[in-house]
Amino acid sequence: GVFYLLYDNRIGVVQRDNVNFRTNIGSSVSKGVEIFVEVDPIKVFNTQPKFGSVSLFVSGTLLDARYVRWDNPVLEADPATSIVNRRVEYAPKQIWRSGANYKVEGFTASLQWSFVGQVFTDALNTVLPSSNAQTGLIEQYNLFDLSLKYEFTKQIFLQSSCNNLLDTRYATRRAGGYPGPGLLPGTGRNITITLGLNV
């Protein structure tokens, strides 16, 4: 799929006296492509496999989100303060999800990889963190998730999942108030185990 979005009179964040200021700052255009592919390589050759089925999938978004109008004509003439053609905050160029699912009788296993590209946190696309850490580039990150499930019967099952399998250190946003100011870290490795009963 392809998309084109014009967002007029957009609310955004700019720095004023080293403080984030949220206001109507102009218009942005977001355009891109969304992709999804899923295939079972075993069923391509055998429609009734004896050793289970494997599903491989990949989905992704390629995005170009930029400001096209800046509602402050005094600052627009200065390339250092104009946001025209700068990237929209928290809009990564790439987002990818990919993984594999395996299923045989009552057992299911899933492994997923997630990638989110780097993002700017203010309309001026500040790269270096400010002194209060409210603006600055947030780096790209990769995450892996694993889940396992076994059904003893139709009513009883045991399930376990591990999010952020490699315990990757990453950040998702920058905050000005609580719980900031500063970078907001992503969730570290967490493991859950569930014994379930369907009645």
Tab-separated table of C-alpha atoms in Angstrom:
chain	number	residue	atom	x	y	z
A	1	GLY	CA	0.000	0.000	0.000
A	2	VAL	CA	1.004	3.603	-0.547
A	3	PHE	CA	-0.167	6.687	1.299
A	4	TYR	CA	-0.006	10.487	1.152
A	5	LEU	CA	-1.158	12.607	4.102
A	6	LEU	CA	-1.353	16.404	4.245
A	7	TYR	CA	-1.620	17.650	7.836
A	8	ASP	CA	-2.504	21.364	7.935
A	9	ASN	CA	-2.196	23.705	10.933
A	10	ARG	CA	-0.131	21.073	12.701
A	11	ILE	CA	0.790	21.295	16.381
A	12	GLY	CA	4.499	20.796	16.985
A	13	VAL	CA	7.344	21.523	19.388
A	14	VAL	CA	10.000	24.220	18.989
A	15	GLN	CA	12.644	25.420	21.450
A	16	ARG	CA	12.236	28.881	22.977
A	17	ASP	CA	14.824	29.961	25.560
A	18	ASN	CA	15.902	26.319	25.933
A	19	VAL	CA	12.338	25.245	26.813
A	20	ASN	CA	10.008	23.163	24.659
A	21	PHE	CA	7.085	25.227	23.352
A	22	ARG	CA	4.073	23.478	21.782
A	23	THR	CA	2.087	25.501	19.247
A	24	ASN	CA	0.510	25.493	15.778
A	25	ILE	CA	3.602	25.642	13.612
A	26	GLY	CA	2.590	24.882	10.011
A	27	SER	CA	1.807	22.048	7.621
A	28	SER	CA	3.420	18.681	7.022
A	29	VAL	CA	3.253	16.029	4.331
A	30	SER	CA	3.728	12.340	5.102
A	31	LYS	CA	4.153	9.903	2.246
A	32	GLY	CA	5.345	6.353	2.108
A	33	VAL	CA	4.888	2.681	1.430
A	34	GLU	CA	3.595	-0.130	3.639
A	35	ILE	CA	4.643	-3.725	2.922
A	36	PHE	CA	3.459	-7.098	4.223
A	37	VAL	CA	4.536	-10.553	3.041
A	38	GLU	CA	3.843	-13.944	4.646
A	39	VAL	CA	4.749	-17.392	3.374
A	40	ASP	CA	4.904	-20.986	4.635
A	41	PRO	CA	7.966	-22.450	2.844
A	42	ILE	CA	7.111	-26.007	3.909
A	43	LYS	CA	3.577	-25.904	2.492
A	44	VAL	CA	4.947	-24.657	-0.813
A	45	PHE	CA	6.286	-28.180	-1.367
A	46	ASN	CA	4.028	-30.224	0.931
A	47	THR	CA	0.431	-29.199	1.655
A	48	GLN	CA	0.173	-31.630	4.601
A	49	PRO	CA	3.554	-31.582	6.384
A	50	LYS	CA	4.173	-34.233	9.065
A	51	PHE	CA	6.542	-32.148	11.166
A	52	GLY	CA	4.507	-28.994	11.535
A	53	SER	CA	4.178	-25.742	9.659
A	54	VAL	CA	6.428	-22.685	9.509
A	55	SER	CA	5.149	-19.205	8.786
A	56	LEU	CA	7.667	-16.501	7.843
A	57	PHE	CA	6.520	-12.894	7.689
A	58	VAL	CA	7.846	-9.394	7.192
A	59	SER	CA	6.016	-6.087	7.413
A	60	GLY	CA	7.458	-2.638	7.084
A	61	THR	CA	6.848	1.038	6.539
A	62	LEU	CA	9.060	3.394	4.545
A	63	LEU	CA	8.111	6.928	5.537
A	64	ASP	CA	9.077	10.447	4.540
A	65	ALA	CA	7.315	12.942	6.835
A	66	ARG	CA	8.408	16.555	6.431
A	67	TYR	CA	7.184	20.070	7.146
A	68	VAL	CA	6.186	21.990	4.021
A	69	ARG	CA	5.018	25.274	5.576
A	70	TRP	CA	6.211	27.257	8.600
A	71	ASP	CA	3.744	29.719	10.108
A	72	ASN	CA	6.363	32.230	11.223
A	73	PRO	CA	7.440	34.283	8.168
A	74	VAL	CA	10.110	36.153	10.164
A	75	LEU	CA	11.918	32.931	11.106
A	76	GLU	CA	11.178	31.165	7.820
A	77	ALA	CA	13.696	33.335	5.928
A	78	ASP	CA	16.507	32.110	8.190
A	79	PRO	CA	17.609	28.550	7.306
A	80	ALA	CA	18.759	28.017	10.886
A	81	THR	CA	15.272	28.635	12.328
A	82	SER	CA	12.955	27.544	9.506
A	83	ILE	CA	11.407	24.077	9.766
A	84	VAL	CA	10.496	23.837	6.073
A	85	ASN	CA	11.696	20.491	4.649
A	86	ARG	CA	12.732	19.251	8.083
A	87	ARG	CA	11.482	15.883	9.326
A	88	VAL	CA	8.421	15.630	11.559
A	89	GLU	CA	9.121	14.702	15.186
A	90	TYR	CA	8.933	11.019	16.125
A	91	ALA	CA	8.467	9.936	12.510
A	92	PRO	CA	11.152	7.318	11.683
A	93	LYS	CA	12.116	6.717	8.073
A	94	GLN	CA	11.781	2.959	8.560
A	95	ILE	CA	9.802	0.576	10.771
A	96	TRP	CA	10.181	-3.187	10.277
A	97	ARG	CA	8.645	-6.253	11.907
A	98	SER	CA	9.791	-9.714	10.868
A	99	GLY	CA	9.556	-13.160	12.354
A	100	ALA	CA	8.786	-16.835	12.209
A	101	ASN	CA	6.022	-18.977	13.690
A	102	TYR	CA	6.329	-22.745	14.077
A	103	LYS	CA	3.403	-25.000	14.952
A	104	VAL	CA	3.209	-28.766	15.396
A	105	GLU	CA	0.332	-30.511	17.147
A	106	GLY	CA	-0.087	-28.684	20.497
A	107	PHE	CA	3.207	-26.773	20.406
A	108	THR	CA	3.669	-23.258	19.018
A	109	ALA	CA	6.813	-21.100	18.966
A	110	SER	CA	7.185	-17.539	17.678
A	111	LEU	CA	10.237	-15.320	17.266
A	112	GLN	CA	9.854	-11.681	16.189
A	113	TRP	CA	12.403	-8.978	15.294
A	114	SER	CA	11.422	-5.299	15.434
A	115	PHE	CA	13.374	-2.347	14.077
A	116	VAL	CA	12.547	1.348	14.525
A	117	GLY	CA	14.689	3.977	12.811
A	118	GLN	CA	16.136	7.087	14.439
A	119	VAL	CA	13.819	10.039	15.120
A	120	PHE	CA	14.095	13.735	15.860
A	121	THR	CA	12.232	15.084	18.872
A	122	ASP	CA	11.660	18.678	17.786
A	123	ALA	CA	10.655	20.444	14.593
A	124	LEU	CA	14.129	21.964	14.054
A	125	ASN	CA	15.644	18.439	13.976
A	126	THR	CA	18.162	19.103	16.740
A	127	VAL	CA	20.821	16.354	16.732
A	128	LEU	CA	22.784	16.976	19.933
A	129	PRO	CA	20.851	16.673	23.228
A	130	SER	CA	19.949	19.974	24.855
A	131	SER	CA	21.154	20.731	28.380
A	132	ASN	CA	17.769	19.677	29.805
A	133	ALA	CA	17.681	16.568	27.522
A	134	GLN	CA	14.269	17.553	26.156
A	135	THR	CA	15.456	17.692	22.542
A	136	GLY	CA	17.978	15.707	20.544
A	137	LEU	CA	18.155	12.732	18.229
A	138	ILE	CA	16.912	9.334	19.474
A	139	GLU	CA	18.891	6.490	17.931
A	140	GLN	CA	17.436	3.517	16.076
A	141	TYR	CA	16.946	0.244	17.924
A	142	ASN	CA	16.343	-3.484	17.368
A	143	LEU	CA	14.265	-5.753	19.607
A	144	PHE	CA	13.645	-9.509	19.684
A	145	ASP	CA	10.625	-11.207	21.271
A	146	LEU	CA	10.114	-14.927	21.852
A	147	SER	CA	6.982	-16.825	22.841
A	148	LEU	CA	6.294	-20.526	23.424
A	149	LYS	CA	2.993	-22.318	24.016
A	150	TYR	CA	2.056	-25.929	24.663
A	151	GLU	CA	-1.525	-27.187	24.837
A	152	PHE	CA	-1.799	-30.308	26.997
A	153	THR	CA	-5.502	-30.558	26.153
A	154	LYS	CA	-8.057	-28.215	24.595
A	155	GLN	CA	-8.635	-26.780	28.074
A	156	ILE	CA	-5.149	-26.685	29.632
A	157	PHE	CA	-2.111	-24.878	28.248
A	158	LEU	CA	1.274	-23.548	29.372
A	159	GLN	CA	2.580	-20.358	27.755
A	160	SER	CA	5.760	-18.347	28.179
A	161	SER	CA	6.911	-15.143	26.519
A	162	CYS	CA	10.062	-13.054	26.699
A	163	ASN	CA	9.899	-9.497	25.417
A	164	ASN	CA	13.182	-7.738	24.608
A	165	LEU	CA	14.997	-11.060	24.626
A	166	LEU	CA	18.501	-9.523	24.431
A	167	ASP	CA	17.730	-6.882	27.086
A	168	THR	CA	18.486	-4.069	24.624
A	169	ARG	CA	18.886	-0.577	26.085
A	170	TYR	CA	16.903	1.925	24.039
A	171	ALA	CA	14.775	5.058	24.328
A	172	THR	CA	11.380	5.870	22.846
A	173	ARG	CA	10.686	9.524	23.704
A	174	ARG	CA	11.928	12.668	25.434
A	175	ALA	CA	9.759	14.240	28.093
A	176	GLY	CA	9.557	17.775	29.411
A	177	GLY	CA	7.559	17.030	32.553
A	178	TYR	CA	6.874	13.941	34.636
A	179	PRO	CA	8.526	11.442	34.558
A	180	GLY	CA	11.197	13.543	32.877
A	181	PRO	CA	12.712	15.754	31.865
A	182	GLY	CA	14.903	13.725	29.577
A	183	LEU	CA	14.982	10.452	27.705
A	184	LEU	CA	12.296	7.900	28.494
A	185	PRO	CA	13.869	4.435	28.363
A	186	GLY	CA	12.149	1.504	26.719
A	187	THR	CA	11.099	-1.575	28.665
A	188	GLY	CA	13.900	-3.996	29.481
A	189	ARG	CA	13.723	-7.769	29.253
A	190	ASN	CA	10.591	-9.174	30.828
A	191	ILE	CA	9.439	-12.770	31.062
A	192	THR	CA	5.951	-14.088	31.741
A	193	ILE	CA	4.799	-17.662	32.333
A	194	THR	CA	1.110	-18.536	32.222
A	195	LEU	CA	-0.707	-21.731	33.114
A	196	GLY	CA	-4.125	-21.418	31.564
A	197	LEU	CA	-7.441	-23.210	31.854
A	198	ASN	CA	-10.185	-22.751	29.276
A	199	VAL	CA	-13.644	-23.583	30.596
